[in-house]
Coordinates of C-alpha atoms in Angstrom, one line a residue:
Chain A
M1 CA -0.1 0.1 0.0
S2 CA 0.8 3.6 -0.6
L3 CA 2.5 5.6 1.9
V4 CA 2.5 9.6 2.4
V5 CA 5.3 11.7 4.1
V6 CA 5.1 15.1 4.8
G7 CA 8.3 16.9 6.1
S8 CA 11.2 18.9 5.2
V9 CA 13.3 19.0 2.0
A10 CA 16.7 20.5 2.6
F11 CA 19.9 21.6 1.7
D12 CA 22.7 20.3 4.3
S13 CA 26.3 21.5 4.7
I14 CA 28.1 19.2 6.9
E15 CA 31.4 19.0 8.6
T16 CA 32.5 15.5 10.0
P17 CA 36.0 15.1 11.5
L18 CA 37.2 13.9 8.3
A19 CA 35.4 15.6 5.5
S20 CA 32.8 17.9 4.5
R21 CA 30.2 18.7 2.1
E22 CA 28.3 21.9 0.9
K23 CA 24.8 22.1 0.2
V24 CA 23.8 18.6 -0.4
L25 CA 20.6 17.1 -0.6
G26 CA 18.9 16.3 2.7
G27 CA 15.7 17.0 4.6
S28 CA 13.5 14.6 6.7
A29 CA 11.2 14.0 4.0
V30 CA 13.8 13.2 1.4
F31 CA 15.7 10.7 3.5
F32 CA 12.2 9.0 4.5
S33 CA 11.1 8.8 1.0
C34 CA 14.1 7.3 -0.5
A35 CA 14.5 4.7 2.3
A36 CA 10.7 3.9 2.0
S37 CA 10.9 3.6 -1.7
Y38 CA 12.8 0.1 -1.4
F39 CA 9.7 -1.1 -0.2
T40 CA 6.6 0.7 -1.5
P41 CA 5.5 3.8 -3.7
V42 CA 5.8 7.0 -1.6
Y43 CA 4.1 10.2 -2.3
L44 CA 6.2 13.2 -0.9
S45 CA 4.7 16.5 0.4
G46 CA 7.3 19.2 1.0
V47 CA 8.5 22.7 0.0
V48 CA 11.4 24.1 -1.7
G49 CA 12.4 27.2 -3.5
D50 CA 13.4 27.8 -6.9
D51 CA 17.1 27.3 -6.1
F52 CA 16.1 23.6 -6.0
P53 CA 17.8 21.8 -8.8
Q54 CA 15.8 19.6 -11.3
H55 CA 18.4 16.6 -11.1
H56 CA 17.4 16.1 -7.3
V57 CA 13.5 15.9 -8.5
D58 CA 14.7 13.7 -11.1
F59 CA 16.5 11.5 -8.7
L60 CA 13.2 11.2 -6.3
K61 CA 11.2 10.2 -9.2
R62 CA 13.6 7.7 -10.5
R63 CA 13.1 6.2 -7.0
D64 CA 9.5 6.0 -7.9
I65 CA 8.7 9.0 -5.5
D66 CA 5.5 10.9 -6.2
T67 CA 6.4 14.5 -6.0
A68 CA 3.1 15.9 -6.8
G69 CA 2.9 17.1 -3.4
L70 CA 6.4 19.1 -3.8
Q71 CA 5.4 22.8 -3.7
F72 CA 8.0 25.2 -5.4
V73 CA 8.0 28.8 -4.0
S74 CA 8.9 31.1 -6.7
G75 CA 11.4 33.2 -5.5
G76 CA 11.9 31.3 -2.3
K77 CA 15.1 29.7 -1.0
T78 CA 15.0 26.0 0.2
F79 CA 15.4 25.2 3.8
F80 CA 19.1 25.2 4.7
W81 CA 21.0 23.4 7.9
R82 CA 24.9 23.7 8.4
G83 CA 26.1 21.4 11.2
R84 CA 29.3 20.0 12.5
Y85 CA 29.7 16.5 14.0
R86 CA 31.9 15.9 16.9
P87 CA 34.6 13.2 17.1
N88 CA 32.0 10.7 18.4
M89 CA 29.9 11.3 15.1
N90 CA 26.9 11.0 17.4
D91 CA 26.7 14.7 18.7
R92 CA 26.5 17.5 16.6
D93 CA 26.4 21.2 16.7
T94 CA 24.0 23.4 14.4
L95 CA 26.2 26.2 12.9
D96 CA 23.4 27.8 10.7
L97 CA 19.8 27.1 10.4
R98 CA 17.5 28.9 7.7
L99 CA 13.7 27.8 7.4
N100 CA 13.2 29.9 4.3
V101 CA 10.3 28.7 2.5
M102 CA 9.8 26.1 5.3
A103 CA 8.7 28.9 7.4
D104 CA 5.1 29.3 5.7
F105 CA 4.9 25.6 4.5
D106 CA 1.5 24.7 5.0
P107 CA 0.7 21.6 3.1
V108 CA -2.4 21.0 1.0
L109 CA -2.2 17.5 0.3
P110 CA -3.1 16.3 -3.4
E111 CA -6.4 14.3 -3.7
S112 CA -4.4 11.4 -4.7
Y113 CA -2.3 11.4 -1.4
R114 CA -5.4 11.9 1.0
R115 CA -6.5 8.3 -0.2
C116 CA -3.5 6.7 1.1
K117 CA -3.4 4.3 4.1
Y118 CA -0.2 4.9 5.4
L119 CA 0.8 8.5 6.7
F120 CA 4.1 9.6 8.2
L121 CA 4.4 13.1 9.7
A122 CA 8.1 13.6 9.6
N123 CA 9.9 16.1 12.0
G124 CA 8.2 19.3 11.6
S125 CA 6.0 22.0 13.7
T126 CA 3.3 20.3 15.8
K127 CA 0.4 22.5 14.2
M128 CA 1.5 21.6 10.9
Q129 CA 1.3 18.0 11.6
L130 CA -2.0 18.4 13.2
R131 CA -3.3 20.2 9.9
V132 CA -2.0 17.4 7.8
R133 CA -3.5 14.9 10.0
G134 CA -6.8 16.1 9.6
Q135 CA -6.5 16.2 5.8
C136 CA -6.1 12.4 5.7
P137 CA -9.1 11.1 8.3
G138 CA -9.3 7.5 6.5
V139 CA -5.6 6.3 7.0
T140 CA -5.0 3.0 8.4
L141 CA -1.9 4.1 10.2
A142 CA -0.5 7.4 11.1
V143 CA 2.9 7.8 12.5
A144 CA 4.6 11.1 13.7
D145 CA 7.9 12.1 14.5
T146 CA 8.8 15.1 16.8
M147 CA 11.8 16.8 18.4
D148 CA 12.9 18.7 21.4
H149 CA 12.0 21.9 20.0
W150 CA 8.3 21.0 19.5
I151 CA 8.2 19.2 23.0
R152 CA 9.1 22.7 24.6
D153 CA 7.3 25.0 22.4
E154 CA 4.2 23.2 21.5
P155 CA 3.4 20.8 24.4
E156 CA -0.3 21.4 24.1
Q157 CA -0.7 20.7 20.4
L158 CA 1.8 17.8 20.9
R159 CA -0.6 16.3 23.5
E160 CA -3.5 16.5 20.8
L161 CA -1.4 15.1 18.3
L162 CA -0.7 12.0 20.5
R163 CA -3.9 11.2 20.6
K164 CA -4.4 11.3 17.0
V165 CA -1.8 9.2 15.9
D166 CA -1.2 5.5 16.1
G167 CA 2.4 5.5 16.5
L168 CA 5.5 8.0 17.6
V169 CA 8.9 8.2 16.5
L170 CA 11.4 9.7 18.8
N171 CA 15.0 10.0 20.0
D172 CA 16.2 8.8 23.5
S173 CA 16.7 12.4 24.6
E174 CA 13.4 13.6 23.3
A175 CA 11.6 10.7 25.1
K176 CA 13.1 11.6 28.2
L177 CA 12.6 15.1 27.9
L178 CA 8.7 14.3 26.9
S179 CA 8.1 11.9 29.7
G180 CA 10.2 13.4 32.5
E181 CA 11.8 9.9 32.9
E182 CA 15.4 9.1 32.6
N183 CA 14.8 5.5 32.2
L184 CA 14.1 4.7 28.9
V185 CA 11.9 1.6 29.4
K186 CA 9.9 4.1 31.7
A187 CA 10.1 6.7 29.3
G188 CA 8.7 4.7 26.2
H189 CA 5.6 3.4 28.3
A190 CA 4.9 7.1 29.6
V191 CA 4.8 8.4 26.2
R192 CA 2.6 5.5 24.9
A193 CA 0.1 6.4 27.8
M194 CA -0.1 9.9 26.1
G195 CA -2.1 8.1 23.2
P196 CA -0.2 6.4 20.6
R197 CA -0.8 2.7 20.2
F198 CA 3.2 2.0 19.9
V199 CA 6.2 4.3 20.7
V200 CA 9.5 3.7 18.9
I201 CA 12.4 5.3 20.7
K202 CA 15.8 5.6 18.3
K203 CA 19.0 5.2 20.0
G204 CA 21.4 6.0 17.1
E205 CA 24.1 3.6 17.4
H206 CA 22.6 1.4 19.9
G207 CA 19.4 0.7 17.7
A208 CA 15.8 0.9 18.8
M209 CA 13.4 0.2 21.2
F210 CA 9.5 -0.7 20.9
F211 CA 6.7 -0.3 23.1
S212 CA 3.4 -1.4 23.0
D213 CA 0.8 -2.4 25.1
F214 CA 1.6 -6.0 25.0
E215 CA 5.4 -5.8 24.1
T216 CA 8.7 -4.0 24.9
Y217 CA 11.8 -4.9 23.1
V218 CA 15.0 -3.6 21.5
L219 CA 16.9 -4.3 18.7
P220 CA 20.5 -3.3 18.4
A221 CA 21.9 -1.3 15.3
Y222 CA 24.0 -3.0 12.6
P223 CA 27.5 -2.8 13.8
T224 CA 28.8 -0.7 10.5
P225 CA 32.6 0.3 10.8
Q226 CA 31.8 2.9 7.9
V227 CA 30.3 5.6 9.8
V228 CA 30.7 8.7 7.4
D229 CA 27.9 10.8 8.1
P230 CA 24.8 10.2 10.4
T231 CA 22.6 12.6 8.8
G232 CA 19.3 11.4 7.8
A233 CA 19.8 8.2 9.9
G234 CA 16.8 8.6 12.0
D235 CA 14.7 9.8 9.1
S236 CA 15.9 6.7 7.0
F237 CA 15.0 4.3 10.1
A238 CA 11.3 6.0 10.0
G239 CA 11.3 5.3 6.2
G240 CA 12.4 1.7 6.2
M241 CA 10.0 1.0 9.0
M242 CA 7.0 2.7 7.4
G243 CA 7.8 1.5 4.0
Y244 CA 7.9 -2.0 5.0
L245 CA 4.6 -1.5 6.7
A246 CA 2.8 -0.2 4.1
Q247 CA 4.3 -3.1 1.6
Q248 CA 3.0 -5.8 4.1
G249 CA -0.2 -3.9 4.5
N250 CA -0.7 -4.8 8.2
V251 CA 0.5 -3.8 11.7
Q252 CA 0.7 -7.2 13.3
P253 CA 3.1 -7.4 16.1
K254 CA 5.2 -9.6 14.0
T255 CA 5.2 -7.1 10.9
L256 CA 6.0 -4.3 13.4
K257 CA 9.1 -5.9 14.5
E258 CA 10.2 -7.0 11.1
A259 CA 9.7 -3.2 10.1
L260 CA 11.8 -2.1 12.9
A261 CA 14.6 -4.3 11.7
Y262 CA 14.5 -3.2 8.3
G263 CA 14.4 0.5 9.4
I264 CA 17.6 -0.4 11.2
L265 CA 19.1 -1.7 8.5
V266 CA 18.3 0.8 6.0
A267 CA 19.6 3.5 8.4
S268 CA 22.8 1.5 8.6
F269 CA 23.5 2.0 4.7
T270 CA 22.6 5.8 5.0
V271 CA 25.4 6.6 7.5
E272 CA 27.9 5.0 5.5
D273 CA 28.3 8.0 3.2
F274 CA 27.2 11.7 2.9
S275 CA 23.9 12.8 2.0
L276 CA 21.9 10.3 0.1
D277 CA 25.0 9.2 -1.8
R278 CA 24.7 5.5 -0.3
L279 CA 21.1 5.3 -0.8
K280 CA 21.5 6.2 -4.5
R281 CA 23.6 3.2 -4.9
L282 CA 21.9 0.9 -2.7
T283 CA 19.7 -2.3 -3.8
R284 CA 17.1 -4.2 -2.1
E285 CA 19.3 -7.0 -2.6
E286 CA 21.9 -5.6 -0.3
I287 CA 19.4 -4.8 2.2
D288 CA 18.1 -8.4 2.2
Q289 CA 21.6 -9.7 2.3
R290 CA 22.3 -7.4 5.5
M291 CA 18.9 -8.9 7.1
V292 CA 20.1 -12.3 6.8
E293 CA 23.4 -11.0 8.7
Y294 CA 21.5 -9.4 11.2
K295 CA 19.3 -12.1 12.1
R296 CA 22.2 -14.5 12.1
M297 CA 23.8 -12.0 14.7
L298 CA 20.7 -12.0 16.8
S299 CA 20.5 -15.8 16.9
F300 CA 22.2 -18.1 19.6
Chain B
M1 CA 35.0 -26.6 35.2
S2 CA 36.1 -24.2 37.9
L3 CA 36.9 -20.6 37.5
V4 CA 39.3 -18.6 39.1
V5 CA 39.1 -14.6 39.7
V6 CA 41.3 -12.0 41.1
G7 CA 40.0 -8.7 42.0
S8 CA 39.0 -6.1 44.6
V9 CA 36.7 -6.8 47.5
A10 CA 35.2 -3.7 48.7
F11 CA 32.9 -1.6 50.8
D12 CA 30.8 0.7 48.7
S13 CA 29.2 3.7 49.7
I14 CA 26.5 4.8 47.0
E15 CA 24.3 7.7 46.2
T16 CA 21.7 7.7 43.8
P17 CA 19.1 10.2 42.9
L18 CA 16.4 8.2 44.9
A19 CA 18.5 6.4 47.6
S20 CA 21.6 5.9 49.1
R21 CA 23.6 2.9 51.1
E22 CA 26.5 3.4 53.2
K23 CA 29.5 0.9 53.5
V24 CA 27.7 -2.1 51.4
L25 CA 29.6 -5.1 50.2
G26 CA 31.0 -4.5 46.7
G27 CA 34.2 -4.9 44.4
S28 CA 34.9 -6.4 41.3
A29 CA 35.7 -10.0 42.6
V30 CA 32.6 -9.9 44.7
F31 CA 30.1 -9.0 41.8
F32 CA 32.0 -11.6 39.5
S33 CA 32.2 -14.3 41.9
C34 CA 28.5 -14.1 42.8
A35 CA 27.1 -13.7 39.3
A36 CA 29.2 -16.8 37.8
S37 CA 28.4 -19.0 40.7
Y38 CA 25.0 -19.7 39.2
F39 CA 26.9 -21.4 36.6
T40 CA 30.0 -23.0 38.0
P41 CA 32.5 -23.4 41.3
V42 CA 34.3 -19.9 41.5
Y43 CA 37.6 -19.5 43.5
L44 CA 38.2 -16.0 44.6
S45 CA 41.3 -14.2 45.4
G46 CA 41.2 -10.7 46.9
V47 CA 42.1 -9.0 50.1
V48 CA 40.4 -7.5 53.0
G49 CA 41.1 -5.6 56.1
D50 CA 40.1 -6.9 59.6
D51 CA 37.0 -4.8 59.4
F52 CA 35.5 -7.0 56.7
P53 CA 32.7 -8.9 58.6
Q54 CA 32.3 -12.5 58.9
H55 CA 28.8 -12.5 57.4
H56 CA 30.2 -11.3 54.2
V57 CA 32.5 -14.2 54.0
D58 CA 29.6 -16.4 55.0
F59 CA 27.5 -15.2 52.1
L60 CA 30.2 -16.0 49.7
K61 CA 30.7 -19.3 50.9
R62 CA 26.8 -20.0 50.9
R63 CA 27.1 -19.4 47.0
D64 CA 29.7 -22.0 46.7
I65 CA 32.5 -19.4 46.5
D66 CA 35.7 -20.6 47.5
T67 CA 37.6 -18.1 49.7
A68 CA 40.7 -20.0 50.5
G69 CA 42.4 -17.0 48.2
L70 CA 40.7 -14.2 50.3
Q71 CA 43.7 -12.7 52.2
F72 CA 43.1 -10.9 55.9
V73 CA 45.3 -8.4 56.3
S74 CA 45.5 -7.6 60.3
G75 CA 45.1 -3.9 61.3
G76 CA 44.3 -3.2 57.7
K77 CA 41.4 -1.6 56.3
T78 CA 39.2 -2.8 53.1
F79 CA 39.1 -1.1 50.3
F80 CA 36.7 1.5 50.1
W81 CA 34.8 3.4 47.3
R82 CA 32.2 6.3 47.6
G83 CA 30.3 7.3 44.5
R84 CA 27.3 9.5 43.2
Y85 CA 25.3 8.3 40.1
R86 CA 23.6 11.3 38.1
P87 CA 20.2 11.4 37.1
N88 CA 20.7 9.3 34.1
M89 CA 22.2 6.5 36.2
N90 CA 25.4 6.0 33.7
D91 CA 27.5 8.7 34.6
R92 CA 28.8 8.6 38.2
D93 CA 31.3 10.7 40.2
T94 CA 33.9 9.1 42.6
L95 CA 33.5 11.2 45.8
D96 CA 36.1 9.1 47.9
L97 CA 38.5 6.3 47.0
R98 CA 40.7 4.5 49.8
L99 CA 42.8 1.5 48.5
N100 CA 43.6 0.6 51.8
V101 CA 44.8 -2.8 51.9
M102 CA 44.3 -3.0 48.0
A103 CA 47.6 -0.8 47.9
D104 CA 49.7 -3.7 48.6
F105 CA 47.9 -6.4 47.3
D106 CA 50.0 -9.2 45.7
P107 CA 48.2 -12.1 45.2
V108 CA 49.8 -15.7 45.8
L109 CA 47.3 -18.2 44.4
P110 CA 46.5 -21.1 46.5
E111 CA 47.8 -24.6 44.9
S112 CA 44.2 -25.5 44.0
Y113 CA 43.5 -22.1 42.3
R114 CA 46.5 -22.6 40.2
R115 CA 45.1 -26.1 38.6
C116 CA 41.8 -23.9 37.6
K117 CA 41.2 -23.9 33.6
Y118 CA 39.2 -20.5 33.6
L119 CA 40.8 -17.3 34.8
F120 CA 39.4 -13.8 35.0
L121 CA 41.7 -11.0 36.1
A122 CA 39.1 -8.5 37.2
N123 CA 40.0 -4.7 37.1
G124 CA 43.1 -3.9 38.9
S125 CA 46.8 -2.7 38.3
T126 CA 48.0 -4.5 35.2
K127 CA 51.2 -5.2 36.9
M128 CA 49.4 -7.5 39.2
Q129 CA 47.2 -9.0 36.6
L130 CA 50.5 -9.9 34.9
R131 CA 51.9 -11.8 37.9
V132 CA 48.6 -13.6 38.5
R133 CA 48.8 -14.7 34.8
G134 CA 52.1 -16.1 35.5
Q135 CA 50.9 -18.3 38.3
C136 CA 48.5 -20.0 36.1
P137 CA 50.4 -21.2 33.2
G138 CA 48.4 -24.1 32.1
V139 CA 44.6 -22.2 31.8
T140 CA 42.4 -22.9 29.1
L141 CA 41.2 -19.4 29.2
A142 CA 42.3 -16.5 30.6
V143 CA 40.4 -13.2 30.2
A144 CA 41.1 -9.6 31.7
D145 CA 39.2 -6.5 32.3
T146 CA 41.2 -3.3 32.5
M147 CA 40.2 0.6 32.9
D148 CA 41.1 4.0 31.9
H149 CA 43.6 4.5 34.8
W150 CA 45.7 1.5 33.8
I151 CA 45.6 2.3 30.0
R152 CA 47.1 5.7 30.8
D153 CA 49.2 4.7 33.6
E154 CA 50.6 1.3 32.5
P155 CA 50.5 1.2 28.7
E156 CA 53.5 -1.1 28.4
Q157 CA 52.2 -3.8 30.8
L158 CA 48.9 -3.6 29.1
R159 CA 50.3 -4.3 25.9
E160 CA 52.4 -7.3 27.3
L161 CA 49.2 -8.5 29.2
L162 CA 47.1 -8.2 26.0
R163 CA 49.5 -10.8 24.3
K164 CA 49.0 -13.1 27.3
V165 CA 45.2 -13.4 27.5
D166 CA 42.8 -14.9 25.3
G167 CA 40.2 -12.1 26.0
L168 CA 39.6 -8.6 26.9
V169 CA 36.6 -7.1 28.5
L170 CA 36.5 -3.2 28.5
N171 CA 33.6 -0.6 28.3
D172 CA 33.0 1.8 25.6
S173 CA 35.1 4.5 26.7
E174 CA 37.9 2.4 27.4
A175 CA 37.9 0.8 24.2
K176 CA 38.1 4.2 22.5
L177 CA 40.7 5.3 24.8
L178 CA 43.0 2.1 24.3
S179 CA 42.4 1.9 20.4
G180 CA 42.4 5.9 19.5
E181 CA 39.1 4.9 17.5
E182 CA 35.7 6.7 18.0
N183 CA 33.8 4.1 16.0
L184 CA 33.5 1.2 18.5
V185 CA 33.4 -1.4 15.6
K186 CA 36.9 -0.2 14.7
A187 CA 37.9 0.2 18.3
G188 CA 36.9 -3.3 18.9
H189 CA 39.0 -4.9 16.0
A190 CA 41.9 -2.5 16.7
V191 CA 41.9 -3.8 20.5
R192 CA 41.6 -7.6 19.1
A193 CA 44.7 -6.7 16.7
M194 CA 46.7 -6.4 20.0
G195 CA 46.7 -9.7 21.2
P196 CA 43.5 -11.2 22.5
R197 CA 41.5 -13.9 20.5
F198 CA 38.4 -12.1 21.4
V199 CA 37.2 -8.7 22.6
V200 CA 34.1 -7.8 24.3
I201 CA 33.1 -4.1 24.7
K202 CA 30.6 -3.6 27.5
K203 CA 28.1 -0.7 26.5
G204 CA 26.1 -0.5 29.8
E205 CA 22.4 0.1 29.2
H206 CA 23.0 -0.5 25.4
G207 CA 24.3 -4.0 25.8
A208 CA 27.8 -5.6 24.6
M209 CA 29.7 -6.0 21.5
F210 CA 31.7 -9.2 20.6
F211 CA 34.9 -9.3 18.1
S212 CA 36.9 -12.4 17.1
D213 CA 38.8 -13.2 13.8
F214 CA 35.4 -14.7 12.5
E215 CA 32.8 -12.6 14.1
T216 CA 31.4 -9.4 14.9
Y217 CA 28.2 -8.8 17.0
V218 CA 26.0 -6.9 19.2
L219 CA 23.7 -7.9 21.7
P220 CA 21.1 -5.3 23.5
A221 CA 20.9 -5.2 27.1
Y222 CA 17.5 -6.6 28.7
P223 CA 15.3 -3.8 29.0
T224 CA 14.7 -3.5 32.6
P225 CA 12.6 -0.6 34.0
Q226 CA 14.0 -1.2 37.3
V227 CA 17.4 0.6 37.4
V228 CA 18.0 1.2 41.2
D229 CA 22.1 0.8 41.5
P230 CA 24.2 0.2 38.4
T231 CA 27.4 -0.6 40.5
G232 CA 28.6 -4.1 39.7
A233 CA 26.8 -4.3 36.5
G234 CA 29.8 -4.7 34.3
D235 CA 31.6 -7.4 37.0
S236 CA 28.5 -9.2 36.9
F237 CA 28.1 -9.3 33.3
A238 CA 32.0 -10.7 33.3
G239 CA 30.9 -13.1 35.8
G240 CA 27.9 -14.6 33.9
M241 CA 29.9 -14.6 30.9
M242 CA 32.9 -16.6 32.4
G243 CA 30.7 -18.7 34.5
Y244 CA 28.9 -19.9 31.4
L245 CA 32.0 -20.5 29.7
A246 CA 33.6 -22.6 32.6
Q247 CA 30.2 -24.5 33.0
Q248 CA 30.3 -25.5 29.4
G249 CA 33.7 -26.1 29.1
N250 CA 34.1 -24.6 25.8
V251 CA 34.8 -21.6 23.9
Q252 CA 33.3 -22.5 20.6
P253 CA 31.6 -19.4 18.9
K254 CA 28.2 -20.4 19.8
T255 CA 29.2 -21.0 23.4
L256 CA 30.7 -17.5 23.5
K257 CA 27.6 -16.0 22.2
E258 CA 25.3 -17.7 24.7
A259 CA 27.7 -16.7 27.5
L260 CA 27.5 -13.1 26.3
A261 CA 23.8 -13.4 26.6
Y262 CA 24.1 -14.7 30.1
G263 CA 26.2 -12.1 31.2
I264 CA 23.8 -9.4 30.3
L265 CA 21.1 -11.2 31.6
V266 CA 23.0 -11.4 35.1
A267 CA 23.9 -8.0 35.0
S268 CA 20.3 -7.0 34.3
F269 CA 19.4 -8.6 37.6
T270 CA 22.5 -6.9 39.3
V271 CA 21.0 -3.3 38.8
E272 CA 17.5 -4.1 40.2
D273 CA 18.7 -3.3 43.6
F274 CA 21.8 -1.9 45.7
S275 CA 25.0 -3.8 46.1
L276 CA 24.3 -7.6 46.0
D277 CA 20.8 -7.5 47.1
R278 CA 19.2 -8.6 43.8
L279 CA 21.9 -11.2 43.3
K280 CA 21.4 -12.5 46.9
R281 CA 17.8 -13.5 46.4
L282 CA 18.2 -14.3 42.5
T283 CA 17.7 -18.1 41.4
R284 CA 19.0 -19.8 38.2
E285 CA 15.4 -20.3 37.4
E286 CA 14.8 -16.6 37.1
I287 CA 17.9 -16.2 35.0
D288 CA 16.7 -19.1 32.5
Q289 CA 13.2 -17.6 32.4
R290 CA 14.5 -14.2 31.5
M291 CA 16.8 -15.9 28.8
V292 CA 13.4 -17.4 27.4
E293 CA 12.1 -13.8 27.1
Y294 CA 15.2 -12.3 25.8
K295 CA 15.5 -14.9 23.0
R296 CA 11.8 -14.0 22.2
M297 CA 12.8 -10.4 22.1
L298 CA 15.5 -10.8 19.5
S299 CA 13.4 -13.5 17.4
F300 CA 11.4 -12.0 14.3

């Protein structure tokens, strides 16, 4: 089944201890779409300025990503982020952030998008996420991401959103912030009690945790020695997870766990190069081969 | 097969955000022995002062831990550590540290100990670890722990030790320090290249990683919501791991992975109460029941 994602499309300038890249393709909706496209057709909603080059659009289309929902703002500039990773490659500092056209992004989904059954509200203003959620009353599964900024600045809207989505994906520090719990197991259950049927806590290089009424589990990250650029890992994780769920067309516990594993594996490829470079040359066969290794790693 | 451990026996005074305890039983050799005793007979070598109460010795004996190698220094005081955990329960500050009788600890293993086939050199001076290693030329498996202090202060001795042990267990920050690598996968292989056949990196609440010539894998921690006191988790991990290996009497890849999992599970019990309190009431049945849950968690 097809999958809609609403989120950012961006230019990223990235510095790591070993190398740097200027104004490469990024954004939550882009990483998500590309990751999900290995499993299912994806409908992307986002906004760019007229500085956004056609070859990036062509790349998305080649990956079977529908860009009918990608708005072009004439005279506007695309969202821009500049960040620098610390030596541990987990912590990073934002050196510059320009919302540009993203500041006034008010997505109006095309009709074809509104009939989709799987919806992912990638990181963005909670108010905007709520408006999009309202445009898709008939979805089978709505999952949202959020971040510290919205947890602090839009707490009431976030509470409302949590009652209107089936799942929430957030990282470990965000889960602690939102729940007030330092223990991640307690934090996950506390967030789940706010509304969603399931909560996924992303732990970066340490994998991901899943919480539902019936289950609590952790899956480790795939141990890749090749970490070049962690940007987009979290969005790729969500894309792999949601893409697999949409492909399977169900959210049974078994499918959810497989989806979590696929999310982890797609993210493990994303970090192996800058921007979308690794995903651009990734094949579904490579994902499935890594899945075999991953399952073997967890068997004893 | 039986197992020898040489390490510290201590009094710990512990503060956590929720509670504190004064002068409770602790020390690397104690946590290790107690954890390993669920699997195999353990021979403990350590040193205490005459302030060490008989009921602690009785407890060790009840767990089938041989204390013939526990030296009592008349007029001496037992090793003492006071620490405070930060709200995340991972980071801690040492508020006081008194080596006391540990400062001059020069273990001379009883004859019965020297015939053991499995040896664990718990955290302590590398020079001391080397001397003990020399006393057990016929062991099947010698594994050592180390820490930042010895990595910085006794680098040459540590290099020598790494050529004389089969395995090394250390935590993530220590692996980075020893190898100079920030990526844990690279760090693990770099440490292994220094001599030991296998390296285990402990990641606390995130589980453990294993590195050998043939295999690299990660197993997550068991997600317990009940983290009361993390003291001794790493030593309990090592005890569960080595205890299981000694019980099985082999170090085949399959056994090593099972051993890693047992180490993770015993540690997950240790943190559920202060000091040895949870281990004191732990049964082998509880460990095996948690193993069933753990394997289910990792299956999909």
